[in-house]
XYZ file of C-alpha atoms in Angstrom:
688
model
C 0.149 -183.444 106.642
C -1.030 -185.112 109.876
C 1.995 -187.362 109.939
C 4.221 -184.330 109.466
C 2.666 -182.531 112.407
C 2.889 -185.637 114.570
C 6.518 -186.151 113.734
C 7.183 -182.477 114.330
C 5.681 -182.710 117.819
C 7.631 -185.845 118.691
C 10.841 -184.190 117.642
C 10.176 -180.859 119.347
C 13.108 -181.540 121.621
C 15.382 -181.178 118.602
C 14.409 -177.518 118.198
C 17.179 -175.562 116.480
C 17.077 -171.926 117.551
C 19.630 -170.870 114.960
C 17.546 -172.411 112.230
C 14.502 -170.532 113.465
C 16.453 -167.271 113.565
C 17.686 -167.884 110.051
C 14.086 -168.215 108.908
C 13.525 -164.588 109.908
C 16.945 -163.275 108.894
C 16.241 -164.573 105.425
C 13.685 -161.762 105.144
C 15.890 -158.994 106.641
C 14.933 -156.657 103.821
C 11.267 -156.852 104.892
C 12.226 -155.757 108.400
C 14.264 -152.848 107.049
C 11.504 -151.727 104.707
C 8.821 -152.087 107.412
C 10.840 -150.078 109.943
C 11.468 -147.319 107.400
C 7.809 -147.210 106.366
C 6.478 -146.999 109.902
C 9.157 -144.483 110.871
C 8.049 -142.274 107.979
C 4.405 -142.735 109.017
C 5.308 -141.736 112.586
C 7.188 -138.708 111.273
C 4.228 -137.606 109.175
C 1.831 -138.220 112.064
C 3.918 -136.089 114.427
C 4.321 -133.410 111.786
C 0.624 -132.949 111.056
C -1.002 -133.941 114.348
C -2.065 -131.020 116.521
C -0.096 -131.268 119.786
C -1.945 -131.192 123.099
C -0.357 -129.315 125.986
C -1.063 -129.368 129.703
C -1.222 -126.359 131.995
C -0.801 -126.766 135.745
C -1.665 -124.591 138.735
C -1.642 -125.034 142.502
C -3.888 -123.418 145.099
C -4.089 -123.698 148.860
C -7.499 -123.890 150.494
C -7.573 -121.433 153.383
C -9.405 -122.286 156.589
C -11.417 -119.140 157.416
C -13.259 -120.684 160.316
C -12.344 -119.416 163.779
C -13.432 -122.595 165.545
C -10.877 -124.905 164.053
C -8.839 -126.508 166.843
C -5.566 -128.089 165.878
C -2.637 -129.390 167.789
C 0.455 -127.173 167.786
C 3.470 -127.452 165.487
C 1.394 -128.224 162.404
C 0.413 -131.630 163.712
C -2.558 -133.645 162.517
C -5.913 -131.982 163.260
C -7.519 -133.247 166.437
C -10.586 -134.313 164.471
C -8.519 -136.521 162.214
C -7.590 -136.351 158.552
C -10.855 -137.735 157.219
C -12.725 -134.474 157.713
C -9.903 -132.574 155.994
C -9.954 -135.030 153.110
C -13.725 -134.751 152.916
C -13.460 -130.965 152.876
C -10.949 -131.062 150.028
C -13.203 -133.445 148.117
C -16.035 -130.950 148.550
C -13.811 -128.147 147.269
C -12.844 -130.256 144.246
C -16.482 -130.881 143.390
C -17.231 -127.176 143.801
C -14.432 -126.270 141.386
C -15.769 -128.753 138.821
C -19.347 -127.566 139.237
C -21.292 -126.608 136.139
C -22.238 -123.153 137.430
C -18.646 -122.124 138.069
C -17.498 -123.459 134.697
C -20.350 -121.656 132.965
C -19.185 -118.349 134.457
C -15.671 -119.085 133.196
C -16.977 -119.841 129.701
C -19.041 -116.653 129.627
C -16.278 -114.417 130.989
C -13.659 -115.686 128.523
C -16.137 -116.145 125.638
C -14.930 -119.721 125.127
C -17.916 -120.471 122.892
C -16.216 -118.488 120.105
C -13.093 -120.116 118.639
C -10.612 -118.815 116.080
C -8.442 -120.984 113.827
C -5.803 -120.493 111.186
C -6.355 -123.040 108.420
C -3.258 -124.538 106.781
C -2.829 -127.089 104.026
C -2.638 -130.028 106.400
C -3.245 -128.689 109.907
C -5.505 -126.166 111.602
C -4.042 -124.093 114.453
C -6.192 -122.550 117.165
C -5.601 -118.865 117.905
C -6.048 -117.064 121.204
C -5.668 -113.323 121.878
C -3.441 -112.963 118.826
C -6.026 -113.646 116.154
C -5.871 -111.089 113.299
C -9.657 -110.839 113.166
C -12.435 -110.670 115.726
C -16.006 -111.712 115.123
C -18.984 -110.107 116.793
C -22.218 -112.056 116.900
C -25.101 -109.647 116.450
C -27.467 -111.598 118.676
C -27.738 -111.594 122.421
C -25.844 -114.252 124.364
C -29.124 -115.841 125.488
C -30.140 -116.313 121.853
C -26.827 -118.019 121.024
C -26.839 -120.495 123.932
C -27.860 -123.490 121.789
C -26.484 -122.318 118.432
C -23.521 -123.945 116.681
C -21.774 -122.690 113.563
C -18.446 -123.118 111.780
C -17.265 -121.510 108.591
C -14.032 -120.531 106.907
C -13.037 -117.327 105.174
C -10.336 -116.613 102.616
C -8.761 -113.164 102.647
C -9.005 -111.453 99.262
C -8.476 -107.958 97.987
C -11.043 -105.664 99.589
C -12.448 -108.138 102.120
C -13.021 -111.856 102.436
C -14.930 -114.728 100.859
C -16.758 -117.414 102.786
C -15.439 -120.890 101.961
C -17.689 -123.914 102.323
C -16.290 -127.409 101.735
C -13.272 -125.906 99.958
C -15.577 -124.199 97.472
C -16.284 -120.496 97.405
C -19.931 -119.679 97.879
C -21.794 -117.210 95.717
C -21.769 -114.533 98.406
C -18.919 -112.751 96.646
C -16.440 -110.460 98.330
C -17.636 -109.250 101.743
C -16.090 -106.124 103.195
C -14.792 -106.039 106.736
C -17.061 -104.500 109.412
C -20.082 -105.245 107.219
C -22.962 -107.328 108.557
C -23.426 -110.802 107.081
C -25.816 -113.619 107.926
C -24.873 -117.316 107.882
C -27.213 -120.074 109.054
C -29.545 -117.418 110.400
C -26.884 -115.842 112.645
C -25.781 -112.284 111.815
C -22.167 -111.383 112.490
C -19.522 -108.810 111.732
C -15.801 -109.518 111.222
C -13.348 -106.768 112.129
C -9.556 -106.732 111.665
C -7.223 -105.873 114.500
C -5.865 -102.331 114.671
C -2.644 -101.956 112.710
C -3.150 -105.215 110.797
C -1.570 -105.396 107.337
C -4.325 -107.052 105.329
C -2.221 -107.360 102.175
C 0.106 -109.784 103.954
C -2.826 -112.131 104.628
C -4.320 -112.274 101.120
C -4.904 -115.881 100.102
C -4.810 -117.224 103.643
C -7.732 -118.933 105.322
C -9.173 -118.541 108.791
C -11.990 -120.408 110.526
C -14.555 -119.190 113.050
C -16.575 -121.513 115.250
C -19.531 -120.896 117.534
C -20.149 -123.654 120.090
C -23.228 -124.254 122.275
C -22.791 -122.993 125.817
C -23.735 -126.269 127.525
C -21.468 -128.365 125.302
C -18.510 -126.041 125.924
C -19.129 -126.003 129.671
C -19.415 -129.803 129.937
C -16.265 -130.209 127.854
C -14.403 -127.919 130.247
C -15.743 -129.891 133.233
C -14.473 -133.128 131.699
C -11.054 -131.771 130.683
C -10.030 -130.314 134.022
C -8.245 -132.607 136.437
C -7.967 -131.787 140.148
C -6.128 -133.749 142.809
C -4.446 -133.248 146.156
C -0.712 -132.652 146.011
C 0.075 -134.827 149.033
C -1.527 -136.461 152.028
C -2.366 -134.160 154.938
C -2.009 -131.196 152.568
C -4.489 -128.424 151.828
C -2.939 -127.758 148.418
C -4.823 -128.776 145.289
C -3.230 -129.254 141.892
C -5.311 -128.201 138.877
C -4.396 -129.286 135.360
C -6.057 -128.556 132.036
C -5.243 -129.797 128.559
C -5.670 -128.069 125.233
C -4.044 -127.209 121.924
C -3.248 -123.574 122.755
C -1.093 -122.935 125.834
C -2.151 -119.294 126.241
C -5.816 -120.266 126.150
C -5.596 -123.086 128.688
C -3.466 -120.925 131.008
C -6.013 -118.093 130.833
C -8.840 -120.590 131.368
C -7.144 -122.187 134.367
C -6.401 -118.798 135.949
C -10.018 -117.746 135.397
C -11.233 -120.961 137.074
C -9.058 -120.174 140.104
C -10.314 -116.574 140.119
C -13.979 -117.562 139.900
C -13.549 -120.189 142.625
C -11.950 -117.569 144.893
C -14.741 -115.076 144.158
C -17.314 -117.781 144.790
C -15.842 -118.465 148.237
C -15.670 -114.747 149.014
C -19.284 -114.251 147.938
C -20.392 -117.155 150.115
C -18.805 -115.554 153.159
C -20.044 -112.102 152.159
C -23.556 -113.421 151.752
C -24.322 -113.339 155.503
C -23.054 -109.772 155.820
C -24.899 -108.709 152.696
C -28.120 -110.209 153.985
C -27.540 -108.329 157.242
C -27.164 -105.097 155.285
C -30.325 -105.801 153.288
C -32.267 -106.602 156.463
C -31.007 -103.459 158.204
C -31.905 -101.329 155.189
C -35.429 -102.702 155.237
C -35.670 -102.094 159.001
C -34.356 -98.570 158.489
C -37.300 -97.794 156.257
C -39.749 -99.236 158.787
C -38.111 -97.510 161.772
C -37.912 -94.252 159.855
C -41.634 -94.344 159.242
C -42.261 -95.177 162.899
C -39.995 -92.364 164.134
C -41.664 -89.913 161.783
C -45.059 -91.003 163.098
C -43.917 -90.588 166.721
C -42.450 -87.163 165.985
C -45.652 -86.104 164.267
C -47.781 -87.354 167.153
C -45.574 -85.544 169.659
C -45.636 -82.346 167.670
C -49.402 -82.562 167.210
C -49.981 -83.255 170.908
C -47.811 -80.340 171.973
C -49.423 -78.090 169.432
C -52.937 -79.036 170.493
C -52.110 -78.610 174.192
C -49.881 -75.571 173.835
C -46.793 -77.315 175.197
C -43.173 -76.659 174.480
C -41.099 -78.103 177.288
C -42.584 -79.650 180.410
C -40.286 -77.889 182.882
C -40.593 -74.589 181.061
C -44.326 -75.030 180.743
C -44.636 -75.694 184.506
C -42.614 -72.601 185.345
C -44.530 -70.548 182.814
C -47.872 -71.817 184.092
C -46.928 -70.979 187.700
C -45.868 -67.501 186.699
C -49.072 -67.013 184.712
C -51.165 -68.113 187.675
C -49.276 -65.801 189.998
C -49.487 -62.935 187.535
C -53.173 -63.529 186.956
C -53.803 -63.563 190.709
C -51.878 -60.294 191.090
C -53.850 -58.744 188.268
C -57.120 -59.962 189.753
C -56.130 -58.510 193.113
C -55.253 -55.220 191.471
C -58.544 -55.211 189.601
C -60.484 -55.992 192.737
C -58.667 -53.167 194.524
C -59.506 -50.842 191.682
C -63.121 -51.943 191.850
C -63.237 -51.207 195.569
C -61.513 -47.905 194.953
C -63.901 -47.097 192.132
C -66.862 -47.937 194.371
C -65.413 -45.758 197.085
C -64.901 -42.883 194.641
C -68.449 -43.364 193.399
C -69.729 -43.091 196.933
C -67.498 -40.099 197.540
C -68.813 -38.385 194.461
C -72.349 -38.837 195.688
C -71.586 -37.247 199.058
C -68.992 -34.775 197.842
C -69.452 -30.994 198.029
C -68.923 -29.733 194.584
C -66.811 -26.819 195.744
C -64.363 -29.136 197.523
C -61.305 -30.569 195.839
C -60.534 -34.243 195.599
C -57.464 -35.758 197.116
C -54.675 -36.460 194.687
C -52.942 -39.902 194.302
C -55.923 -41.840 195.539
C -54.614 -44.964 193.683
C -56.970 -45.040 190.747
C -55.359 -46.579 187.707
C -57.639 -44.916 185.189
C -55.888 -42.036 183.461
C -59.118 -40.348 182.435
C -60.330 -40.381 186.041
C -57.060 -38.988 187.275
C -57.213 -36.268 184.585
C -60.812 -35.404 185.491
C -59.893 -35.240 189.177
C -56.951 -33.015 188.345
C -59.074 -30.719 186.169
C -61.730 -30.610 188.815
C -59.208 -29.667 191.482
C -57.782 -26.926 189.222
C -61.265 -25.395 188.712
C -61.947 -25.593 192.459
C -58.642 -23.911 193.142
C -59.294 -21.267 190.494
C -62.823 -20.614 191.898
C -61.425 -20.190 195.363
C -58.974 -17.671 194.040
C -61.697 -15.717 192.206
C -64.038 -15.983 195.172
C -61.415 -14.558 197.399
C -60.725 -11.655 195.034
C -64.034 -10.949 193.231
C -66.854 -12.481 195.256
C -69.501 -15.031 194.352
C -71.183 -12.839 191.787
C -68.296 -12.755 189.522
C -69.374 -14.130 186.138
C -66.274 -16.275 185.991
C -67.303 -17.976 189.190
C -70.622 -18.871 187.649
C -68.849 -20.235 184.617
C -66.540 -22.264 186.851
C -69.544 -23.589 188.787
C -71.117 -24.719 185.588
C -67.861 -26.349 184.544
C -67.614 -28.057 187.897
C -71.094 -29.484 187.435
C -70.171 -30.712 183.998
C -66.912 -32.272 185.238
C -68.699 -33.992 188.073
C -71.159 -35.501 185.657
C -68.286 -36.584 183.487
C -66.613 -38.083 186.518
C -69.767 -40.077 187.285
C -69.819 -41.378 183.741
C -66.109 -42.086 183.788
C -66.327 -43.975 187.065
C -69.222 -46.038 185.746
C -67.324 -46.836 182.611
C -64.249 -47.663 184.620
C -66.260 -49.931 186.890
C -67.652 -51.785 183.872
C -64.195 -52.045 182.422
C -62.859 -53.408 185.690
C -65.663 -55.941 185.897
C -64.921 -57.139 182.353
C -61.220 -57.320 183.087
C -61.918 -59.212 186.283
C -64.037 -61.776 184.472
C -61.413 -62.147 181.819
C -58.561 -62.511 184.242
C -60.557 -64.972 186.319
C -61.056 -67.019 183.200
C -57.365 -66.829 182.344
C -56.492 -67.744 185.871
C -58.781 -70.729 185.660
C -57.157 -71.761 182.365
C -53.694 -71.344 183.795
C -54.722 -73.302 186.827
C -56.292 -76.097 184.737
C -53.261 -76.242 182.515
C -50.980 -76.335 185.506
C -53.043 -79.147 186.957
C -52.917 -81.079 183.666
C -49.159 -80.703 183.191
C -48.384 -84.000 185.036
C -50.781 -85.793 182.692
C -49.168 -84.084 179.717
C -45.786 -84.967 181.100
C -46.774 -88.624 181.465
C -48.073 -88.824 177.919
C -45.067 -86.978 176.446
C -42.686 -89.171 178.411
C -44.457 -92.228 176.989
C -43.981 -90.813 173.502
C -40.366 -89.968 174.248
C -39.818 -93.436 175.669
C -41.116 -95.023 172.435
C -39.030 -92.567 170.500
C -35.944 -93.427 172.543
C -36.475 -97.145 172.006
C -36.814 -96.673 168.268
C -33.817 -94.370 168.170
C -31.707 -96.867 170.149
C -32.773 -99.637 167.794
C -32.041 -97.375 164.847
C -28.549 -96.668 166.157
C -27.964 -100.372 166.879
C -29.008 -101.326 163.359
C -26.833 -98.559 161.979
C -23.873 -100.015 163.851
C -24.667 -103.512 162.607
C -24.917 -102.253 159.061
C -21.553 -100.559 159.335
C -20.055 -103.731 160.797
C -21.547 -105.814 157.997
C -20.311 -103.303 155.408
C -16.831 -103.509 156.917
C -17.001 -107.323 156.806
C -17.991 -107.177 153.151
C -15.183 -104.757 152.388
C -12.456 -106.652 154.235
C -13.495 -110.240 153.413
C -10.307 -112.181 152.821
C -9.713 -114.601 149.941
C -10.835 -118.199 150.279
C -7.720 -119.558 148.586
C -4.059 -118.734 148.182
C -2.588 -119.168 144.730
C 0.609 -121.146 145.165
C 1.428 -121.234 141.437
C -0.421 -119.548 138.639
C -1.108 -121.548 135.492
C 2.002 -122.487 133.520
C 2.420 -124.903 130.631
C 5.135 -127.369 129.788
C 6.923 -126.635 126.519
C 6.675 -130.327 125.651
C 3.326 -131.623 124.471
C 1.728 -134.422 126.445
C 0.188 -135.805 123.278
C 1.426 -137.125 120.960
C 4.572 -138.274 122.785
C 7.441 -138.427 120.309
C 9.436 -141.068 122.182
C 6.468 -143.403 122.500
C 5.454 -142.821 118.871
C 8.962 -143.597 117.583
C 9.338 -146.628 119.845
C 5.890 -147.802 118.797
C 6.752 -147.350 115.111
C 9.929 -149.402 115.661
C 8.011 -152.143 117.479
C 5.269 -152.236 114.838
C 7.908 -152.101 112.084
C 9.502 -155.209 113.573
C 6.261 -156.923 114.508
C 4.531 -156.706 111.120
C 7.220 -158.574 109.104
C 7.772 -160.914 112.053
C 4.090 -161.851 112.035
C 4.167 -162.137 108.273
C 7.128 -164.525 108.374
C 5.691 -166.364 111.369
C 2.332 -166.940 109.674
C 4.060 -167.809 106.434
C 6.196 -170.418 108.193
C 3.207 -171.619 110.213
C 1.153 -172.227 107.070
C 4.109 -173.657 105.139
C 3.908 -177.467 105.183
C 6.680 -178.036 102.649
C 10.151 -179.405 103.247
C 12.803 -176.930 102.193
C 16.120 -178.551 103.168
C 17.813 -181.748 104.216
C 17.700 -180.957 107.925
C 13.897 -180.648 107.930
C 13.612 -183.955 106.101
C 15.977 -185.711 108.491
C 13.880 -184.620 111.459
C 10.867 -186.291 109.871
C 12.176 -189.500 108.292
C 14.514 -190.422 111.101
C 16.975 -193.226 110.096
C 16.030 -193.380 106.403
C 19.112 -192.251 104.414
C 18.961 -189.300 102.021
C 20.761 -190.103 98.819
C 21.275 -186.610 97.444
C 19.924 -183.050 97.124
C 18.830 -181.513 93.835
C 18.721 -177.707 93.653
C 15.601 -175.884 92.544
C 15.775 -174.837 88.896
C 13.341 -172.249 87.626
C 13.057 -173.984 84.274
C 11.215 -177.238 84.954
C 12.128 -178.603 81.490
C 15.885 -178.287 81.916
C 17.798 -181.480 81.096
C 21.527 -181.967 81.736
C 23.861 -182.469 78.786
C 26.671 -184.915 78.230
C 29.513 -182.655 79.331
C 27.360 -180.382 81.462
C 29.225 -178.810 84.463
C 26.293 -176.953 85.951
C 25.119 -177.322 89.535
C 22.148 -179.317 88.291
C 24.341 -181.772 86.432
C 26.690 -182.150 89.397
C 23.778 -182.836 91.754
C 22.456 -185.618 89.498
C 25.946 -187.108 89.165
C 26.157 -187.208 92.973
C 22.720 -188.834 93.030
C 23.878 -191.368 90.451
C 26.979 -192.210 92.499
C 25.100 -192.588 95.766
C 22.469 -194.791 94.122
C 25.256 -197.014 92.876
C 26.260 -197.674 96.456
C 22.737 -198.396 97.540
C 21.671 -200.761 94.741
C 21.941 -204.420 95.678
C 24.397 -206.581 93.748
C 22.679 -208.037 90.666
C 23.662 -210.947 88.502
C 25.273 -210.122 85.228
C 22.986 -209.021 82.459
C 20.253 -208.133 84.961
C 19.568 -204.428 84.812
C 18.601 -202.678 88.069
C 15.173 -201.002 88.200
C 14.591 -197.624 89.896
C 11.036 -196.573 90.758
C 10.591 -192.774 91.089
C 7.343 -191.525 92.559
C 5.829 -188.708 94.685
C 2.671 -187.902 96.600
C 1.143 -185.328 94.246
C 1.728 -184.097 90.731
C 4.229 -181.428 89.920
C 6.865 -182.564 92.419
C 9.463 -183.459 89.729
C 9.014 -187.130 88.953
C 9.492 -186.724 85.219
C 12.255 -184.113 85.682
C 14.168 -186.386 88.063
C 13.657 -189.514 85.931
C 14.980 -187.948 82.741
C 17.975 -186.204 84.334
C 18.912 -189.267 86.401
C 18.648 -191.308 83.231
C 20.960 -188.798 81.500
C 23.406 -189.101 84.401
C 23.588 -192.912 83.925
C 23.646 -192.566 80.154
C 26.753 -190.314 80.262
C 28.604 -193.290 81.748
C 27.806 -195.294 78.615
C 25.054 -197.306 80.244
C 21.876 -198.187 78.392
C 18.972 -196.527 80.162
C 15.263 -196.960 79.532
C 12.955 -194.379 81.140
C 9.302 -195.438 81.195
C 6.587 -192.874 81.804
C 4.039 -194.578 84.038
C 2.003 -191.599 85.217
C -1.430 -192.705 84.117
C -3.139 -189.513 85.294
C -0.755 -186.775 84.136
C 1.894 -187.896 81.653
C 4.638 -185.267 81.076
C 7.234 -186.909 78.814
C 5.911 -185.120 75.745
C 6.994 -181.752 77.176
C 10.670 -182.827 76.974
C 10.374 -184.044 73.370
C 8.875 -182.970 70.110
C 6.234 -185.707 70.287
C 2.619 -185.248 71.320
C 0.602 -187.091 73.942
C -0.967 -189.426 71.360
C 2.337 -191.261 70.750
C 2.093 -194.999 71.346
C 3.642 -196.247 74.520
C 3.099 -198.095 77.765
C -0.671 -198.177 77.568
C -0.508 -200.108 74.281
C 1.762 -202.673 75.870
C -0.439 -203.018 78.924
C -3.510 -203.429 76.789
C -1.989 -205.901 74.288
C 0.699 -208.170 75.691
C 1.579 -209.366 72.225
C 3.136 -205.993 71.457
C 6.926 -205.946 71.664
C 8.030 -203.194 74.046
C 11.128 -202.558 71.967
C 8.938 -201.210 69.254
C 7.568 -198.586 71.687
C 10.896 -196.934 72.648
C 11.816 -193.426 71.498
C 15.469 -192.566 70.897
C 17.621 -189.602 70.004
C 15.535 -187.081 71.945
C 18.452 -185.890 74.120
C 22.210 -185.363 73.903
C 22.942 -189.103 74.029
C 21.874 -192.269 72.256
C 22.063 -194.360 75.388
C 18.798 -192.949 76.779
C 15.501 -194.277 75.488
C 11.949 -193.344 76.485
C 8.664 -195.174 76.594
C 5.716 -192.815 76.574
C 2.300 -193.253 78.106
C -0.567 -192.425 75.816
C -3.141 -189.734 76.644
C -5.461 -190.756 79.493
C -8.637 -190.604 77.395
C -7.201 -193.074 74.854
C -6.342 -195.677 77.492
C -8.662 -198.656 77.683
C -10.108 -199.311 81.155
C -8.662 -202.810 81.226
C -5.160 -201.277 81.321
C -5.873 -199.773 84.704
C -7.001 -203.072 86.107
C -3.871 -204.774 84.906
C -1.620 -201.959 86.088
C -3.136 -201.881 89.554
C -2.887 -205.642 89.816
C 0.757 -205.616 88.717
C 1.638 -202.841 91.195
C -0.108 -204.622 94.055
């Protein structure tokens, strides 16, 4: 083996590429079978593998800042492209944030999945599922829950299938509440659904944990810039259902836009909240100021400062006029009192003396009428007339009444004077205090004005903030909404078929390569020539499946012809021998089973067919095989007897008539266990 490898290396320059190709072409059928097998495997794989599609969308990040300063004509920003790139990287991280993805999962209810179960594949459904499931627990209670089960539609409802075996729940009607793994749910068919058309079909429902679904979405989305110096981002998402991934991608864009809008609305909203809180505080302060002002005016009898000043001046003037009138009446009353004391009772009083008392004026008038009437009677009847006496008495009574009336009037005037003096003093005091009142009220009004101005300012700010909230522009512009390619990105048919072809060629190639690499046998004349060099090859004997085949006398088979060629070539190679000296051929090999006995017998037959006497001696001491070509057993006497006892005549050991000629004789070798050890010593010595 080592010599073979060494010789093979030394003769590597004699590499025959055609011979190597023929080694592989010899097994062409393996290549054909392998290619067909792997092509069928690829076909089955593509048929029953769920395809994965990709949805793509593009958005432009809008710059809502008013301080951005760029060079004209869409040139590079003055601050360089690094800040823009950094900003886009920030936007990418914001899109892939867990909070945003969680809102997407909650809004689209991505934790609940629907499947249609087939014999070999399971197809995910989205928005066209025939049934909807409603979990009868709050979303917060289902955050960490996971559940998957299948149902089979039967007459009157459905049956829950677990591991392809129906459970003992029996038929469950639609819209009825059922509990699985501690989670209650209710399955409802779509409106207008023909349930009879779905009998026998299976559907699967799956509830996924919120965090797991959100993280999966974060990992599956891919975001990158479309080009350098561009504010456009490309978003791609993969999945098994194109409608679902398109809806998910559009919802991600929507939530990102709303997130940007809310961020910019946050300042305005905080302004509104602050103003609302200040409104409550300022309202309480204004109410307190109004109450204090109202209380102060009420306690001090004020309405309006200017009006109060004018009113107070008029009151003072009026009170002074009244006091003057009262004092005049008092003087007049005193004068009348004095006049009454010195008055002759038969004299009349002057009319319109200026007294303001009606009673006094009436008494004076009555008195004057009696005096006038008395004078008339006195002139006509004299003093003794009874009527004159009566009138005198009446005049006395009236005069007394006049004294009483004047006294009462004087008291009344004194009381009125005191009262009006008091009022005048009050009016005067109030008039004197009006500047102080005015100062205090102006202080209150000044505080009130400040609060009202602040109130109006805050009201304006709140309206401005409300307008900003209402008119806040989007943070992005959708360049392209989500759309999916009709061709799946995985598995790729072209790559799968090319891979199946490559593997179909590679597997038999490796098989043949390893087989040839481990094969240390010589298969043809060319391989032998590369090893032995200048040593001639006499002939080639074809491989015969029957190891015991022996050529016949008139045999025309390929085997017979090959041994005839061998016989002829040996005749040219044998040295010339003297007459009656038979040539001796020694046939040997490295290991057993390589055809020593087969070659010896058939070569002997080839010489025997020429009429030559041939003696074939079996000298394989370890594994004699002559007995397989004859009807004799291994115990037949032979070479070992001769080697052990030289007195034995070898002619007595030959065996004849075992083949289709009498010219071929055999000498057997007895069974190894019957050979005496001394035979080996002699045989080895003879060979050496």
